[in-house]
Amino acid sequence: MIRSSRVACFLVAVSWTSGAVLTDEELASFKRDGYHIATGYLAEEAEALKAEMARLMSEADESDASSWDGNGARQYTVTYQPDAATGAPIPGRIFKLQGIATRSEVTRASLLRNPKIVARASQLLELGDDEALDAFGSKFFPLLPVHN
C-alpha cells in the first residue's frame, strides 16, 4: 500500500525499529514539501562513511567502469567524469559510484540497515507494523571542490 505520493529521500531497508520520534511539525513539513532534512542525524556514522567512500574511490578500477546510467547494472559500477569538450571519460576523475552497497558492508550497515534511518523513514511514510521498507539503490556522487 502506498501511503504517500512523495518519495522518501532515504536509502532504507527492512522494517520498523526504534528511533527518535518526529514532531508534528516535521511530519507536516514532509507531507507539504516532499522531503525531510535530518541535520546531524548520521553524525556518529559520518567518519566511517567518509573513510569507506574514500576507500571505494581509491580502489575504483577501469574494469568497473560504465556509462552514466550504469548500462542497467545490477552490481557495483564506476562512472568517470566526462570531459566537457570531448565527452570522453576523464581517467581517475570519478563522477559516480553506483551499487556501493553490493561492495561495502560498512554502507549496508551504516545506511541500508541503520535502525535510525529505517525508523525515521517508517515514521515519515506512516508505515504500520505489517508494512516494510525496501532499498531502491545506493549511489555516491563525490562532488568536486567549488572555486569562485
PDB file of C-alpha atoms in Angstrom:
ATOM      1  CA  MET A   1       0.000   0.000   0.000  1.00  0.00           C
ATOM      2  CA  ILE A   2       1.396   3.415  -0.950  1.00  0.00           C
ATOM      3  CA  ARG A   3       0.818   5.964   1.785  1.00  0.00           C
ATOM      4  CA  SER A   4       2.412   8.956   0.109  1.00  0.00           C
ATOM      5  CA  SER A   5       2.790  10.163  -3.443  1.00  0.00           C
ATOM      6  CA  ARG A   6       6.106  11.690  -2.468  1.00  0.00           C
ATOM      7  CA  VAL A   7       9.419   9.855  -2.379  1.00  0.00           C
ATOM      8  CA  ALA A   8      11.193   9.498   0.940  1.00  0.00           C
ATOM      9  CA  CYS A   9      14.705  10.800   0.477  1.00  0.00           C
ATOM     10  CA  PHE A  10      16.395   7.968   2.296  1.00  0.00           C
ATOM     11  CA  LEU A  11      18.070   4.697   1.373  1.00  0.00           C
ATOM     12  CA  VAL A  12      16.419   2.234   3.717  1.00  0.00           C
ATOM     13  CA  ALA A  13      15.676  -1.436   4.244  1.00  0.00           C
ATOM     14  CA  VAL A  14      13.731  -3.939   6.355  1.00  0.00           C
ATOM     15  CA  SER A  15      11.088  -2.758   8.781  1.00  0.00           C
ATOM     16  CA  TRP A  16      10.187  -0.586  11.759  1.00  0.00           C
ATOM     17  CA  THR A  17      12.716  -0.208  14.569  1.00  0.00           C
ATOM     18  CA  SER A  18      13.111   2.234  17.405  1.00  0.00           C
ATOM     19  CA  GLY A  19      14.336   5.775  16.863  1.00  0.00           C
ATOM     20  CA  ALA A  20      13.678   9.396  17.688  1.00  0.00           C
ATOM     21  CA  VAL A  21      10.055  10.329  17.175  1.00  0.00           C
ATOM     22  CA  LEU A  22       9.347  13.043  14.624  1.00  0.00           C
ATOM     23  CA  THR A  23       7.469  16.115  15.723  1.00  0.00           C
ATOM     24  CA  ASP A  24       4.078  17.009  14.220  1.00  0.00           C
ATOM     25  CA  GLU A  25       5.797  19.954  12.533  1.00  0.00           C
ATOM     26  CA  GLU A  26       8.433  17.693  10.904  1.00  0.00           C
ATOM     27  CA  LEU A  27       5.748  15.314   9.615  1.00  0.00           C
ATOM     28  CA  ALA A  28       3.654  18.201   8.275  1.00  0.00           C
ATOM     29  CA  SER A  29       6.704  19.695   6.571  1.00  0.00           C
ATOM     30  CA  PHE A  30       7.495  16.364   4.879  1.00  0.00           C
ATOM     31  CA  LYS A  31       3.916  15.972   3.679  1.00  0.00           C
ATOM     32  CA  ARG A  32       3.856  19.545   2.387  1.00  0.00           C
ATOM     33  CA  ASP A  33       7.349  19.729   0.847  1.00  0.00           C
ATOM     34  CA  GLY A  34       8.085  16.093  -0.040  1.00  0.00           C
ATOM     35  CA  TYR A  35      11.490  15.913   1.640  1.00  0.00           C
ATOM     36  CA  HIS A  36      12.947  15.775   5.128  1.00  0.00           C
ATOM     37  CA  ILE A  37      16.300  17.151   6.227  1.00  0.00           C
ATOM     38  CA  ALA A  38      17.717  15.338   9.231  1.00  0.00           C
ATOM     39  CA  THR A  39      20.667  17.594  10.086  1.00  0.00           C
ATOM     40  CA  GLY A  40      23.333  15.741  12.038  1.00  0.00           C
ATOM     41  CA  TYR A  41      21.265  12.557  12.056  1.00  0.00           C
ATOM     42  CA  LEU A  42      24.180  10.352  10.995  1.00  0.00           C
ATOM     43  CA  ALA A  43      26.909  12.255  12.869  1.00  0.00           C
ATOM     44  CA  GLU A  44      28.068   9.086  14.636  1.00  0.00           C
ATOM     45  CA  GLU A  45      28.387   7.242  11.315  1.00  0.00           C
ATOM     46  CA  ALA A  46      29.913  10.116   9.307  1.00  0.00           C
ATOM     47  CA  GLU A  47      33.620   9.389   9.794  1.00  0.00           C
ATOM     48  CA  ALA A  48      33.273   5.684   8.972  1.00  0.00           C
ATOM     49  CA  LEU A  49      31.178   6.502   5.898  1.00  0.00           C
ATOM     50  CA  LYS A  50      33.663   9.115   4.662  1.00  0.00           C
ATOM     51  CA  ALA A  51      36.525   6.640   5.122  1.00  0.00           C
ATOM     52  CA  GLU A  52      34.568   3.936   3.293  1.00  0.00           C
ATOM     53  CA  MET A  53      33.786   6.232   0.350  1.00  0.00           C
ATOM     54  CA  ALA A  54      37.468   7.215   0.171  1.00  0.00           C
ATOM     55  CA  ARG A  55      38.388   3.506   0.153  1.00  0.00           C
ATOM     56  CA  LEU A  56      35.899   2.707  -2.604  1.00  0.00           C
ATOM     57  CA  MET A  57      37.154   5.637  -4.679  1.00  0.00           C
ATOM     58  CA  SER A  58      40.807   4.641  -4.221  1.00  0.00           C
ATOM     59  CA  GLU A  59      40.012   1.051  -5.258  1.00  0.00           C
ATOM     60  CA  ALA A  60      37.963   2.094  -8.302  1.00  0.00           C
ATOM     61  CA  ASP A  61      39.169   0.278 -11.360  1.00  0.00           C
ATOM     62  CA  GLU A  62      38.631   0.736 -15.084  1.00  0.00           C
ATOM     63  CA  SER A  63      37.137  -2.766 -15.151  1.00  0.00           C
ATOM     64  CA  ASP A  64      34.222  -1.419 -13.059  1.00  0.00           C
ATOM     65  CA  ALA A  65      33.587   1.478 -15.461  1.00  0.00           C
ATOM     66  CA  SER A  66      30.175   2.058 -17.024  1.00  0.00           C
ATOM     67  CA  SER A  67      28.262   4.793 -18.768  1.00  0.00           C
ATOM     68  CA  TRP A  68      26.221   7.389 -16.887  1.00  0.00           C
ATOM     69  CA  ASP A  69      23.189   5.133 -16.440  1.00  0.00           C
ATOM     70  CA  GLY A  70      25.198   2.093 -15.428  1.00  0.00           C
ATOM     71  CA  ASN A  71      24.005   0.203 -18.508  1.00  0.00           C
ATOM     72  CA  GLY A  72      21.325  -1.467 -16.415  1.00  0.00           C
ATOM     73  CA  ALA A  73      23.989  -2.626 -13.970  1.00  0.00           C
ATOM     74  CA  ARG A  74      22.885  -4.828 -11.122  1.00  0.00           C
ATOM     75  CA  GLN A  75      26.234  -4.566  -9.420  1.00  0.00           C
ATOM     76  CA  TYR A  76      28.887  -2.059  -8.419  1.00  0.00           C
ATOM     77  CA  THR A  77      29.924   0.302 -11.217  1.00  0.00           C
ATOM     78  CA  VAL A  78      32.073   3.413 -11.542  1.00  0.00           C
ATOM     79  CA  THR A  79      31.258   6.331 -13.832  1.00  0.00           C
ATOM     80  CA  TYR A  80      34.067   8.723 -14.680  1.00  0.00           C
ATOM     81  CA  GLN A  81      33.545  12.452 -15.154  1.00  0.00           C
ATOM     82  CA  PRO A  82      33.108  13.231 -18.853  1.00  0.00           C
ATOM     83  CA  ASP A  83      35.373  15.817 -20.436  1.00  0.00           C
ATOM     84  CA  ALA A  84      33.279  18.903 -21.253  1.00  0.00           C
ATOM     85  CA  ALA A  85      34.857  19.305 -24.699  1.00  0.00           C
ATOM     86  CA  THR A  86      35.008  15.703 -25.896  1.00  0.00           C
ATOM     87  CA  GLY A  87      32.524  13.816 -23.705  1.00  0.00           C
ATOM     88  CA  ALA A  88      35.174  11.150 -23.143  1.00  0.00           C
ATOM     89  CA  PRO A  89      35.652   9.886 -19.562  1.00  0.00           C
ATOM     90  CA  ILE A  90      38.485  11.558 -17.665  1.00  0.00           C
ATOM     91  CA  PRO A  91      40.675   8.765 -16.230  1.00  0.00           C
ATOM     92  CA  GLY A  92      40.803   8.862 -12.445  1.00  0.00           C
ATOM     93  CA  ARG A  93      38.075  11.527 -12.097  1.00  0.00           C
ATOM     94  CA  ILE A  94      35.182   9.656 -10.507  1.00  0.00           C
ATOM     95  CA  PHE A  95      31.720  11.085 -11.095  1.00  0.00           C
ATOM     96  CA  LYS A  96      29.553   8.356  -9.555  1.00  0.00           C
ATOM     97  CA  LEU A  97      29.857   5.069  -7.686  1.00  0.00           C
ATOM     98  CA  GLN A  98      26.705   3.017  -8.204  1.00  0.00           C
ATOM     99  CA  GLY A  99      25.651  -0.069  -6.272  1.00  0.00           C
ATOM    100  CA  ILE A 100      28.023   0.683  -3.397  1.00  0.00           C
ATOM    101  CA  ALA A 101      26.031  -1.492  -1.015  1.00  0.00           C
ATOM    102  CA  THR A 102      26.889  -4.520  -3.146  1.00  0.00           C
ATOM    103  CA  ARG A 103      30.578  -3.941  -2.405  1.00  0.00           C
ATOM    104  CA  SER A 104      30.547  -2.405   1.064  1.00  0.00           C
ATOM    105  CA  GLU A 105      29.332  -3.894   4.339  1.00  0.00           C
ATOM    106  CA  VAL A 106      30.025  -0.536   6.003  1.00  0.00           C
ATOM    107  CA  THR A 107      27.496   1.066   3.663  1.00  0.00           C
ATOM    108  CA  ARG A 108      24.933  -1.670   4.188  1.00  0.00           C
ATOM    109  CA  ALA A 109      25.227  -1.436   7.973  1.00  0.00           C
ATOM    110  CA  SER A 110      25.532   2.364   8.230  1.00  0.00           C
ATOM    111  CA  LEU A 111      22.826   3.272   5.732  1.00  0.00           C
ATOM    112  CA  LEU A 112      20.645   0.489   4.412  1.00  0.00           C
ATOM    113  CA  ARG A 113      20.254  -1.381   7.699  1.00  0.00           C
ATOM    114  CA  ASN A 114      20.689   1.537  10.049  1.00  0.00           C
ATOM    115  CA  PRO A 115      17.864   1.381  12.623  1.00  0.00           C
ATOM    116  CA  LYS A 116      17.775   5.190  12.880  1.00  0.00           C
ATOM    117  CA  ILE A 117      17.179   5.607   9.143  1.00  0.00           C
ATOM    118  CA  VAL A 118      14.667   2.772   8.990  1.00  0.00           C
ATOM    119  CA  ALA A 119      12.743   4.257  11.914  1.00  0.00           C
ATOM    120  CA  ARG A 120      12.795   7.790  10.506  1.00  0.00           C
ATOM    121  CA  ALA A 121      11.649   6.700   7.031  1.00  0.00           C
ATOM    122  CA  SER A 122       8.944   4.486   8.541  1.00  0.00           C
ATOM    123  CA  GLN A 123       7.641   7.446  10.537  1.00  0.00           C
ATOM    124  CA  LEU A 124       7.705   9.753   7.518  1.00  0.00           C
ATOM    125  CA  LEU A 125       5.768   7.243   5.431  1.00  0.00           C
ATOM    126  CA  GLU A 126       3.484   6.390   8.369  1.00  0.00           C
ATOM    127  CA  LEU A 127       4.050   2.665   7.931  1.00  0.00           C
ATOM    128  CA  GLY A 128       2.104   0.207  10.033  1.00  0.00           C
ATOM    129  CA  ASP A 129       3.581  -2.760  11.870  1.00  0.00           C
ATOM    130  CA  ASP A 130       2.666  -5.038   8.953  1.00  0.00           C
ATOM    131  CA  GLU A 131       4.443  -2.870   6.350  1.00  0.00           C
ATOM    132  CA  ALA A 132       8.134  -2.794   5.442  1.00  0.00           C
ATOM    133  CA  LEU A 133      10.698  -0.726   3.552  1.00  0.00           C
ATOM    134  CA  ASP A 134      12.967  -1.791   0.722  1.00  0.00           C
ATOM    135  CA  ALA A 135      16.195  -0.214  -0.517  1.00  0.00           C
ATOM    136  CA  PHE A 136      15.986   1.136  -4.055  1.00  0.00           C
ATOM    137  CA  GLY A 137      19.626   1.856  -4.736  1.00  0.00           C
ATOM    138  CA  SER A 138      22.889   3.048  -3.342  1.00  0.00           C
ATOM    139  CA  LYS A 139      24.797   5.716  -5.242  1.00  0.00           C
ATOM    140  CA  PHE A 140      27.556   8.067  -4.207  1.00  0.00           C
ATOM    141  CA  PHE A 141      28.375  11.259  -6.106  1.00  0.00           C
ATOM    142  CA  PRO A 142      31.706  12.725  -4.929  1.00  0.00           C
ATOM    143  CA  LEU A 143      31.466  16.450  -5.541  1.00  0.00           C
ATOM    144  CA  LEU A 144      34.374  18.393  -6.930  1.00  0.00           C
ATOM    145  CA  PRO A 145      35.518  21.449  -4.964  1.00  0.00           C
ATOM    146  CA  VAL A 146      33.779  24.675  -5.948  1.00  0.00           C
ATOM    147  CA  HIS A 147      36.111  27.509  -6.901  1.00  0.00           C
ATOM    148  CA  ASN A 148      34.933  31.113  -7.065  1.00  0.00           C
TER     149      ASN A 148
END
